[in-house]
Coordinates of C-alpha atoms in Angstrom, one line a residue:
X1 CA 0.0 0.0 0.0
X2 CA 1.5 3.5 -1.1
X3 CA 0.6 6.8 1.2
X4 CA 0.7 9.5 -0.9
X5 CA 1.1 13.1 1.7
X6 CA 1.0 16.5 -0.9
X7 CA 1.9 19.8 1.4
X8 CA 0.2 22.7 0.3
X9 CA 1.0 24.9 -2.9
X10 CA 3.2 27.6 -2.0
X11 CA 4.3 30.4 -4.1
X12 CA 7.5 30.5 -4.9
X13 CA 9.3 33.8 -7.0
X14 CA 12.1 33.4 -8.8
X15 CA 15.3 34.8 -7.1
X16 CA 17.9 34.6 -9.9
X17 CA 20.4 36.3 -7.4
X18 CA 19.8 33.6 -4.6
X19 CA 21.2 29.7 -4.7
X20 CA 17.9 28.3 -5.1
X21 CA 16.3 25.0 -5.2
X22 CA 14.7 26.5 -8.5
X23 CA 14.0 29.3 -10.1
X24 CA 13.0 31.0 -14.0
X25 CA 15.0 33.3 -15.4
X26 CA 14.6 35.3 -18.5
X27 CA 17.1 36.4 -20.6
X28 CA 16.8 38.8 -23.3
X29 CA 19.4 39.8 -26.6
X30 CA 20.7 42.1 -27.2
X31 CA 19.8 44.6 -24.1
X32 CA 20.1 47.8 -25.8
X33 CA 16.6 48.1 -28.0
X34 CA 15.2 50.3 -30.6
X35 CA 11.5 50.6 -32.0
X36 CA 10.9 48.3 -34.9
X37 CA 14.5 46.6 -33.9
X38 CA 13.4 42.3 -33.5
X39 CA 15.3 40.6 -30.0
X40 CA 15.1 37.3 -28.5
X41 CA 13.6 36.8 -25.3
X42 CA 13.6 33.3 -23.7
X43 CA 12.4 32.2 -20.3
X44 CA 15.2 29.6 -19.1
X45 CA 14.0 27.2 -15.9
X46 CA 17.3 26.9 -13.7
X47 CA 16.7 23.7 -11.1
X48 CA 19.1 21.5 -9.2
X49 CA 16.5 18.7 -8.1
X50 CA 14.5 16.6 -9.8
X51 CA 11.1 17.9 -11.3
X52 CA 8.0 15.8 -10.9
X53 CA 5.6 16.2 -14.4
X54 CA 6.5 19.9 -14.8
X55 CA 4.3 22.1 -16.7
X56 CA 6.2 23.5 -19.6
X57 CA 3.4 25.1 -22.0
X58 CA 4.1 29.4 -22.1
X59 CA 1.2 31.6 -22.8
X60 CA 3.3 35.0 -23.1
X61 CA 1.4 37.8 -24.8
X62 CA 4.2 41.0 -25.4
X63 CA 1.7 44.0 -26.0
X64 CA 2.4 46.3 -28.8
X65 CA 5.2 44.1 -30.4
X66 CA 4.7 41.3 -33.5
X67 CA 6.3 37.9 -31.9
X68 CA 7.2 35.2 -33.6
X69 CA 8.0 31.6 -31.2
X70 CA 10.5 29.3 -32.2
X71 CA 9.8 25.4 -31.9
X72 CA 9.9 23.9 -28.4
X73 CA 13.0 22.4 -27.6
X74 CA 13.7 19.9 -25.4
X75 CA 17.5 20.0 -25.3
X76 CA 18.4 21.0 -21.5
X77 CA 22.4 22.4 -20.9
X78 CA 24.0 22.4 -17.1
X79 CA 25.4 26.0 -16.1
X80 CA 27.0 27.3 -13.1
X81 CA 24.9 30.2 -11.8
X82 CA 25.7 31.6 -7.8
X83 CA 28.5 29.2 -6.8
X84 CA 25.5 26.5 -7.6
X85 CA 25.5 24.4 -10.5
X86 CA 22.1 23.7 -12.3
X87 CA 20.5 21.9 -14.7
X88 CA 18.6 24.2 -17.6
X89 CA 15.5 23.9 -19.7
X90 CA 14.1 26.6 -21.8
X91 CA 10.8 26.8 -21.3
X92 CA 10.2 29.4 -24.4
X93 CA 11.7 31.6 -26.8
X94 CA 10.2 34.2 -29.0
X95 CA 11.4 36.7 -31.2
X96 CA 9.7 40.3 -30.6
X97 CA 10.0 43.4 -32.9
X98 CA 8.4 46.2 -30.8
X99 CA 6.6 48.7 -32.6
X100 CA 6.3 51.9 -29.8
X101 CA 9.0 53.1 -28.0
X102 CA 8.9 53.4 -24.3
X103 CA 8.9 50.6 -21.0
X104 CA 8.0 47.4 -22.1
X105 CA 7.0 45.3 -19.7
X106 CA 8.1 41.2 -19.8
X107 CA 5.6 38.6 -19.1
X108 CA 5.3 36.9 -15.8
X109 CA 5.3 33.5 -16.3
X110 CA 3.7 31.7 -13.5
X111 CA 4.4 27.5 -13.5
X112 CA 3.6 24.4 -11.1
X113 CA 5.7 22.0 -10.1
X114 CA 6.3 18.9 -8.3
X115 CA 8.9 18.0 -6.2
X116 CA 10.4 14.6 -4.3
X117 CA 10.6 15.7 -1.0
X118 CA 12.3 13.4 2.2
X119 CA 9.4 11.5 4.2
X120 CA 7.8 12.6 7.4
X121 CA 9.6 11.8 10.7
X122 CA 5.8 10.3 11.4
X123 CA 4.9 8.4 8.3
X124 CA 4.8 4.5 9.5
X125 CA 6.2 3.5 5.8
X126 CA 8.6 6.2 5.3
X127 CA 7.6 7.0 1.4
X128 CA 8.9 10.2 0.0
X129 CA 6.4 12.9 -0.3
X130 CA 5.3 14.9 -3.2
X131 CA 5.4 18.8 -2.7
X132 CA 3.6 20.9 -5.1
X133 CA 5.8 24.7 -5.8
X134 CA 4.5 27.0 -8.0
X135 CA 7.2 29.3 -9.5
X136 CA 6.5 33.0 -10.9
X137 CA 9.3 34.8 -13.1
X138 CA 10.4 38.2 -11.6
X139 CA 8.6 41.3 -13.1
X140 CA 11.2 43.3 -15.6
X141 CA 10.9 46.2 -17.9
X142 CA 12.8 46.3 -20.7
X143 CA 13.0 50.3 -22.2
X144 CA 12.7 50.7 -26.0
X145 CA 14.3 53.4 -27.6
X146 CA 12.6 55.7 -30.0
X147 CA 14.7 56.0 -33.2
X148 CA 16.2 59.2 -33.7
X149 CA 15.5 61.9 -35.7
X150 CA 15.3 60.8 -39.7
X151 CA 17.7 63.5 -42.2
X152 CA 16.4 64.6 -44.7
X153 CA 18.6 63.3 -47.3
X154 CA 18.0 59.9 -46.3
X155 CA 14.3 58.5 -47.3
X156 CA 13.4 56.4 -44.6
X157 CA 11.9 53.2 -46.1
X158 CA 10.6 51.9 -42.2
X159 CA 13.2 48.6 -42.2
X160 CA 15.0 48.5 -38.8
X161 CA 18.0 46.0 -39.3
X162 CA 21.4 45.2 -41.1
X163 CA 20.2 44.0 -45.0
X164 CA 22.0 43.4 -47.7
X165 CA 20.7 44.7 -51.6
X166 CA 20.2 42.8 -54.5
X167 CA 19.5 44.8 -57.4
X168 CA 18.9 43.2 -60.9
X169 CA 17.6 44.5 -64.6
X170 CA 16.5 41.8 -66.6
X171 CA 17.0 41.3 -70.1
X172 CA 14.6 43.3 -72.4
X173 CA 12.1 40.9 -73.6
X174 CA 9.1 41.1 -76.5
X175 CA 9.9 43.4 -78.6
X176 CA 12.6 45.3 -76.8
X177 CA 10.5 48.2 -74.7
X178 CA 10.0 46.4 -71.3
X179 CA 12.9 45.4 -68.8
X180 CA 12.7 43.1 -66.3
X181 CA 13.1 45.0 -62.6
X182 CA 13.8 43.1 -59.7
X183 CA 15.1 44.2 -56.1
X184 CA 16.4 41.7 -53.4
X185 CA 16.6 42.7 -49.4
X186 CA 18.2 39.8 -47.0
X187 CA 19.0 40.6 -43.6
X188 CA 18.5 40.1 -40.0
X189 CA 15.2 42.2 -38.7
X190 CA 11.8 42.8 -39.6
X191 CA 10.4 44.0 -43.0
X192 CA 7.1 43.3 -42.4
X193 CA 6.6 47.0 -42.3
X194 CA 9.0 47.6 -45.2
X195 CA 7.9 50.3 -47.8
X196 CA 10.1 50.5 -51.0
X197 CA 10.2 54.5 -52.1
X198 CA 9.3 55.3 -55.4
X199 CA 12.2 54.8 -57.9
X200 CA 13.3 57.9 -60.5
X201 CA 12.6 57.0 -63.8
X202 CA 13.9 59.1 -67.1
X203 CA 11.1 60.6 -68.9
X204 CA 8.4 58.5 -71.3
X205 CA 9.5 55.5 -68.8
X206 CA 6.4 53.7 -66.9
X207 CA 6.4 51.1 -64.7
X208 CA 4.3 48.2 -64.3
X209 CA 3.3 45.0 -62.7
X210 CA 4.7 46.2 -59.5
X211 CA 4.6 42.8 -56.9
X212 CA 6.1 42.7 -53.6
X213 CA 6.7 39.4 -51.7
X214 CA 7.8 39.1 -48.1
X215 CA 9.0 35.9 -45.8
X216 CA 10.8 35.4 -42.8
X217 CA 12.5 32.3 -41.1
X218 CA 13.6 32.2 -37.3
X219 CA 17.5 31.6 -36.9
X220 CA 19.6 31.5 -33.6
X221 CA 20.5 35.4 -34.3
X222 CA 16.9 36.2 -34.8
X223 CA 14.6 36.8 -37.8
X224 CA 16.0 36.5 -40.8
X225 CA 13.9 38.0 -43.4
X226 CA 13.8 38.8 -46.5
X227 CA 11.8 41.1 -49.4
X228 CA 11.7 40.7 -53.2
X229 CA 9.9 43.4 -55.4
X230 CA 9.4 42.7 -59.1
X231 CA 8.4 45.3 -61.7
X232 CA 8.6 46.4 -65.7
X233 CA 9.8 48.9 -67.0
X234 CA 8.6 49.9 -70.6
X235 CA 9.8 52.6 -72.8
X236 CA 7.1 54.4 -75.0
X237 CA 10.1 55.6 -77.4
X238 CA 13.2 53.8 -78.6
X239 CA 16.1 55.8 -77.5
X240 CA 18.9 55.4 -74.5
X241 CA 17.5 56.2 -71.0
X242 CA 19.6 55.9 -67.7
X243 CA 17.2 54.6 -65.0
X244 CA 18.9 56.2 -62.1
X245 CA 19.6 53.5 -58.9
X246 CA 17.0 52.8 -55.8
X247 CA 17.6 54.9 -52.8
X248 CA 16.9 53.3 -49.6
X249 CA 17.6 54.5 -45.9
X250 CA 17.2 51.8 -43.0
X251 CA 18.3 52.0 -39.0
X252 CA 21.3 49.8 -37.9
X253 CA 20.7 49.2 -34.4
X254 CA 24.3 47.8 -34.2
X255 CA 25.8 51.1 -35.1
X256 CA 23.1 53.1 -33.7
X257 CA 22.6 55.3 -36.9
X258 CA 20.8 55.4 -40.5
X259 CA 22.5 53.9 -43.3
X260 CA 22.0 54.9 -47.2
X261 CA 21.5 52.5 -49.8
X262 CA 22.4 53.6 -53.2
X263 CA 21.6 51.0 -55.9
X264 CA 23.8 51.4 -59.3
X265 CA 22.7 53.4 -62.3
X266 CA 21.6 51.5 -65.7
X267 CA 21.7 52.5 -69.0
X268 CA 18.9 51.0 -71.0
X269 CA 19.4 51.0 -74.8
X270 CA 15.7 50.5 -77.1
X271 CA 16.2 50.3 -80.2
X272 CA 12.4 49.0 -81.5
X273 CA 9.0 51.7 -81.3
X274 CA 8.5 55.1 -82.8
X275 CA 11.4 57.8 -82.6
X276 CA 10.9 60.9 -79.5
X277 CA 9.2 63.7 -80.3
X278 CA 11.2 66.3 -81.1
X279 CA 11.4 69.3 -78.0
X280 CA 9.2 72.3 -79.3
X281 CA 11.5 74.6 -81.0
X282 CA 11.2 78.8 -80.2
X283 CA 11.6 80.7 -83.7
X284 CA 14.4 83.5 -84.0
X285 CA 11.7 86.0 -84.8
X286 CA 9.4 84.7 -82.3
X287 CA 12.0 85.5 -79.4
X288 CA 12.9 88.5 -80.7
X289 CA 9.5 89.6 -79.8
X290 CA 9.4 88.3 -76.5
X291 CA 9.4 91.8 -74.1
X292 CA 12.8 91.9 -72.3
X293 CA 12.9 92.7 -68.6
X294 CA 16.0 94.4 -68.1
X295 CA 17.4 96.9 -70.1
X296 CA 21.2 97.3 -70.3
X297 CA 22.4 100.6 -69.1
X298 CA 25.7 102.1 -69.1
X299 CA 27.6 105.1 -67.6
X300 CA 26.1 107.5 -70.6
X301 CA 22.1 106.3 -69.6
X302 CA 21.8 108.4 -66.5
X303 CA 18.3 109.7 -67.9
X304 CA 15.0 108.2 -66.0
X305 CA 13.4 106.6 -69.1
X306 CA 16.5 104.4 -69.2
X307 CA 15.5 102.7 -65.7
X308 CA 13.5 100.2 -65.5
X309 CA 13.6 99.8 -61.4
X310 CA 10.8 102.0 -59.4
X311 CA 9.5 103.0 -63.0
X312 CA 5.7 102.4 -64.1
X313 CA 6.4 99.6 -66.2
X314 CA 8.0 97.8 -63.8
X315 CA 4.9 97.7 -60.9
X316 CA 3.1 97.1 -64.0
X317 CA 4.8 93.8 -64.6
X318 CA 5.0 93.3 -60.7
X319 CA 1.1 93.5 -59.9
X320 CA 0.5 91.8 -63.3
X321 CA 2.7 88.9 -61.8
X322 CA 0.6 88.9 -58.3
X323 CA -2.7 88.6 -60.4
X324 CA -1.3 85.7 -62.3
X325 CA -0.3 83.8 -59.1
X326 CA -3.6 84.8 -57.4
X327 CA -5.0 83.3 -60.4
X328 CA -3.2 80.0 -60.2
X329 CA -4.2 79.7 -56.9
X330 CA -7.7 80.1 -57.0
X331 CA -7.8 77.1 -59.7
X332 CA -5.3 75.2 -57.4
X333 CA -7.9 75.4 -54.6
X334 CA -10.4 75.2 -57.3
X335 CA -9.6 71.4 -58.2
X336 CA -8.7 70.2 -54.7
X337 CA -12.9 70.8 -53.9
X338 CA -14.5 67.7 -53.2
X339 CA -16.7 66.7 -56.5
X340 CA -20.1 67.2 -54.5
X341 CA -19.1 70.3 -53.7
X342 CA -19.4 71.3 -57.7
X343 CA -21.8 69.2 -59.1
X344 CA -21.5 70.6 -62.4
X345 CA -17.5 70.5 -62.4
X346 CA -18.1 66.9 -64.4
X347 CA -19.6 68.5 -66.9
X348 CA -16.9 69.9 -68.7
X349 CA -15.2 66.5 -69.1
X350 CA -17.3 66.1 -72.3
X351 CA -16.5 69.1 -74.2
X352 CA -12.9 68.8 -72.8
X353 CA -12.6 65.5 -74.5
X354 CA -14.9 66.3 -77.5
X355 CA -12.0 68.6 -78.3
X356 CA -9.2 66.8 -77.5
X357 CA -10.6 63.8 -80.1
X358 CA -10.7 66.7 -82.9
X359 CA -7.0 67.8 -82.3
X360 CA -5.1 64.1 -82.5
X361 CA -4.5 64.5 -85.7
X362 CA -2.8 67.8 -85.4
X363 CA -0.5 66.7 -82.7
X364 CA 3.7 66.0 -84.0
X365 CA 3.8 63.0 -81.6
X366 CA 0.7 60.5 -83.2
X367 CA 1.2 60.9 -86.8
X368 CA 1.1 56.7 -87.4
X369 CA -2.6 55.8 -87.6
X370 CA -1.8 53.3 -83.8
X371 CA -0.3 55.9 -82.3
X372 CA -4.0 57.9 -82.9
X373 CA -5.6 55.4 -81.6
X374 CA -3.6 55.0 -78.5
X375 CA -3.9 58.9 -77.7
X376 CA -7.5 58.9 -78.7
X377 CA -8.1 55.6 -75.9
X378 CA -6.1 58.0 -73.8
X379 CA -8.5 60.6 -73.9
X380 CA -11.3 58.7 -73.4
X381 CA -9.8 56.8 -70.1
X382 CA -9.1 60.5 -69.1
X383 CA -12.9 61.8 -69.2
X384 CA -14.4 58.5 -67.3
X385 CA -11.4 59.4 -64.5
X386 CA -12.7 63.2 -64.4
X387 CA -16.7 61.9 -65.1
X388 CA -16.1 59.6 -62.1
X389 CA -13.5 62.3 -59.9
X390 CA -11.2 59.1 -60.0
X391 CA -7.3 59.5 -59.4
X392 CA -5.5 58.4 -63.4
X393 CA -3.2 56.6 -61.1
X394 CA -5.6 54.5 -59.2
X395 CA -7.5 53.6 -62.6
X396 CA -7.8 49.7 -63.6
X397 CA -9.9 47.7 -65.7
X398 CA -11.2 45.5 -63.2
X399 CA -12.1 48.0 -60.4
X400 CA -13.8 50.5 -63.5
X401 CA -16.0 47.2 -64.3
X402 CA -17.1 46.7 -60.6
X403 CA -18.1 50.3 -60.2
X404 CA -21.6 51.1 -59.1
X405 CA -22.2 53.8 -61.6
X406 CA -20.6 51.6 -64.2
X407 CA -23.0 48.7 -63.4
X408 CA -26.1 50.8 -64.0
X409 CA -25.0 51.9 -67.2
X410 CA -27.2 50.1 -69.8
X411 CA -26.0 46.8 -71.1
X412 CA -25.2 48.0 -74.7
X413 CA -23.4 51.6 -73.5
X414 CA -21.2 49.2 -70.7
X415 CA -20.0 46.5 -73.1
X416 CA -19.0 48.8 -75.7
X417 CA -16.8 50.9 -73.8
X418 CA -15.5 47.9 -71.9
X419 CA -14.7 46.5 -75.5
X420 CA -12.4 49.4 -76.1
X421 CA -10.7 50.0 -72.8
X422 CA -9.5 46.0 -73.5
X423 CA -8.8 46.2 -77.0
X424 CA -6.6 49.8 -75.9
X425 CA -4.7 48.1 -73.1
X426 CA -3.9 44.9 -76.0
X427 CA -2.8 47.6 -78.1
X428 CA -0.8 49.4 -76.0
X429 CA 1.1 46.2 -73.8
X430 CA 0.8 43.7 -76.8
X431 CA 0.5 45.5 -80.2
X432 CA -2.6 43.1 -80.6
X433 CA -5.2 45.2 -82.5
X434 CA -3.5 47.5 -84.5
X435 CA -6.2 46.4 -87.3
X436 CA -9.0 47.5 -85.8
X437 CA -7.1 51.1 -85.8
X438 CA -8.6 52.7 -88.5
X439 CA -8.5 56.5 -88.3
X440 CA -10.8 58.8 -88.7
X441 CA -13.8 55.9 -88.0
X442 CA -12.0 55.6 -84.5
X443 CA -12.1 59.2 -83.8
X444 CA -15.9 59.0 -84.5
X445 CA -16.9 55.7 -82.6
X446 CA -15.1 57.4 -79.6
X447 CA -16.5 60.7 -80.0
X448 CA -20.4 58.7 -80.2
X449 CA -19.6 56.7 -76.9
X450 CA -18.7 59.7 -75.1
X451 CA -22.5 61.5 -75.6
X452 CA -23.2 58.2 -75.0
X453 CA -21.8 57.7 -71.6
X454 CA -22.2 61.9 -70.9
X455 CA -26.1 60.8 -71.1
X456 CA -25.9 58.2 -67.8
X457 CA -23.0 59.2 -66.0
X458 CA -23.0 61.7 -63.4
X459 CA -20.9 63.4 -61.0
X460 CA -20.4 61.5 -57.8
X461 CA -18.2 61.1 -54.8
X462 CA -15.0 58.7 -55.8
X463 CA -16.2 54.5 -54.7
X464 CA -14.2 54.3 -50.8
X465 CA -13.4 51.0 -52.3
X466 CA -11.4 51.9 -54.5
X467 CA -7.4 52.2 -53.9
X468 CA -5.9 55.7 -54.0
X469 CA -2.7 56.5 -55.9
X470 CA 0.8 55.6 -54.4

């Protein structure tokens, strides 16, 4: 027969700095801490005698940080702590990016044990007894710095971390106007908050098919993660453009400073689509009528119709100046107005685009009959973006189709001009089309859909759905 005597739970708190029976201890790396910078924290049980079916599951919740937990691991290591040598088994281990700067308070981690304690002097059988000890990690506050100020000629892309770059331009594929664009970051921190600036790209450059991809992997060290953005560039003209490199600035908590990332410069060379237009030229004649501001005086102009400073003409150009800026302010302020604000502001996108359709054929730039086309499609994805007060930037196929006033245009009006928005982005990205780019029977189907769609569409607050420009 087996007596089994339990003493009563008593509370026992963990006394790293004491040679205790047992105790838990956590340990955090590195000490020093910055906002956004990702540390370890693991909660180590220290014990020199032997533990009954201890509890060993963590539920550790680190407010305002994003924690990642490693695997469990079973492994235990012996280590000399307080003249006292102990066995040690991590209980958990986490790695925490905090996101607010300020006292961070650790988790207390509370656990129960058992114990195999020596028998009572008055137990007949002399079993051992079991003794239940609950154990309670000691209260710390770990401070988190607040990065310093940001200068301004570094652009900040929110990536606390050392990181290594990995630019690369892929070879020009199709027909030779798109380049392949793709940017590699590997490092030890967080990106999850990562936000790539916008690159600087040489005039009648685009980019599209921006992607980003993220993914992270715990190590010993800490997070190891790593970023991947892929884009394509495409070139409306052949000629030789210099796509100048990616700047990025990121935090080095090691070093306690920002750091600059300056990617390489590439030269691009297209040698395939229709030549640049050529800059508009000023006539001789034509400057020499342009009014000249100052007059050139010398020691023999001493009379006061020789200066131009304080005289009539010269407030005259000065107040003429103020009007103009007053001017280009009011319209500034003018087009920042909500569209309810001006219901009739939508209005003029018709006769705006009415007369842009009659002056394609005038312009230097679209003298090929696809070139029309594309400027005419242009025009009329630019009057549904001012019919609609939707940003040019934000505009895409797909969200244009699921718009509410697109869905209660009548079936006829809604699949034509969904048939040429497609057939202008195939014409434009693929070359696919350029048959059904007769001109001037373009110029009037286009012209038709637009009293068409002028007759159902009205102004309206922009959809909240839809995304607003980068």
């Amino acid at each position: 027969m087996l007596l089994l005597v339990t003493a009563a739970s008593a509370c026992v708190a963990a006394a790293p700095d004491s040679a205790a029976a047992f105790f838990i201890r956590p340990q955090v790396s590195p000490q020093r801490v910055y906002a956004g910078q990702t540390i370890v924290i693991r909660y180590l049980l220290y014990y020199r005698t032997a533990l009954i079916d201890p509890e060993n599951e963590l539920e550790v919740t680190f407010p305002n940080c994003l924690v990642e937990a490693y695997p469990r691991s079973e492994v235990e290591t012996t280590e000399r702590w307080q003249g006292a040598t102990y066995r040690v088994r991590q209980l958990g281990k986490y790695a925490v990016t905090p996101q607010v700067a300020g006292p961070l308070p650790l988790p207390v981690v509370t656990l129960r044990y058992k114990i195999s304690a020596p028998p009572d002097p008055e137990d007949f059988f002399g079993e051992p007894r079991i003794l239940t000890r609950t154990l309670r990690s000691p209260a710390q506050t770990l401070p988190v710095l607040a990065l310093p100020p940001v200068p301004d000629s570094i652009p900040f892309a929110r990536a606390v971390g050392q990181f290594q770059f990995e630019p690369r331009f892929g070879p020009a594929v199709s027909d030779g106007r798109r380049l392949a664009l793709q940017l590699k970051i590997r490092g030890t921190g967080s990106l999850q908050l990562f936000a790539l600036p916008a690159p600087a790209l040489p005039a009648h450059v685009e980019l599209f098919g921006g992607a980003e991809q993220r993914g992270q992997r715990l190590t010993e060290a800490g997070l190891r993660a790593e970023y991947t953005y892929t884009g394509e560039l495409y070139a409306k003209y052949r000629g030789t453009y210099t796509v100048a490199g990616l700047r990025i600035g990121y935090f080095d908590p090691a070093a306690g400073q920002y750091r600059l990332y300056v990617a390489p410069a590439y030269t691009w060379r297209v040698t395939s689509g229709p030549p640049a237009p050529a800059p508009a030229r000023v006539s001789a004649k034509r400057r020499a009528a342009q009014p000249r501001l100052f007059v050139q005086a010398s020691l023999y102009q001493a009379h006061d119709y020789y200066r131009f400073y304080g005289s009539g003409r010269f407030y005259l150009l000065l107040g003429l100046t103020g009007l103009l800026l007053g001017l280009g302010a009011g319209l500034h302020y003018y087009r920042q107005l909500p569209p309810h604000t001006l219901p009739g502001r939508g209005k003029v996108a018709r006769y705006r685009a009415l007369w842009a359709l009659r002056r394609v054929a005038a312009r230097p730039d679209v003298s090929a009959a696809e070139a029309r086309c594309l400027a005419a499609d242009e025009i009329l994805i630019t009057y549904l973006c001012r019919k609609l007060a939707w940003p040019r930037s934000a505009f895409t196929l797909i969200d244009f189709a699921t718009h509410p006033a697109v869905q209660a245009l009548p079936a006829p009006v809604r699949a034509q001009t969904l048939h040429e928005l497609q057939r202008h982005y195939k014409l434009r990205f693929a070359g696919a089309g350029a048959e059904q780019c007769a001109w001037p029977q373009q110029q009037t189907k286009l012209a038709g859909l637009i009293h068409q769609l002028d007759t159902y569409l009205h102004d309206q607050a922009p959809d909240q759905r839809l995304a607003t420009a980068r």
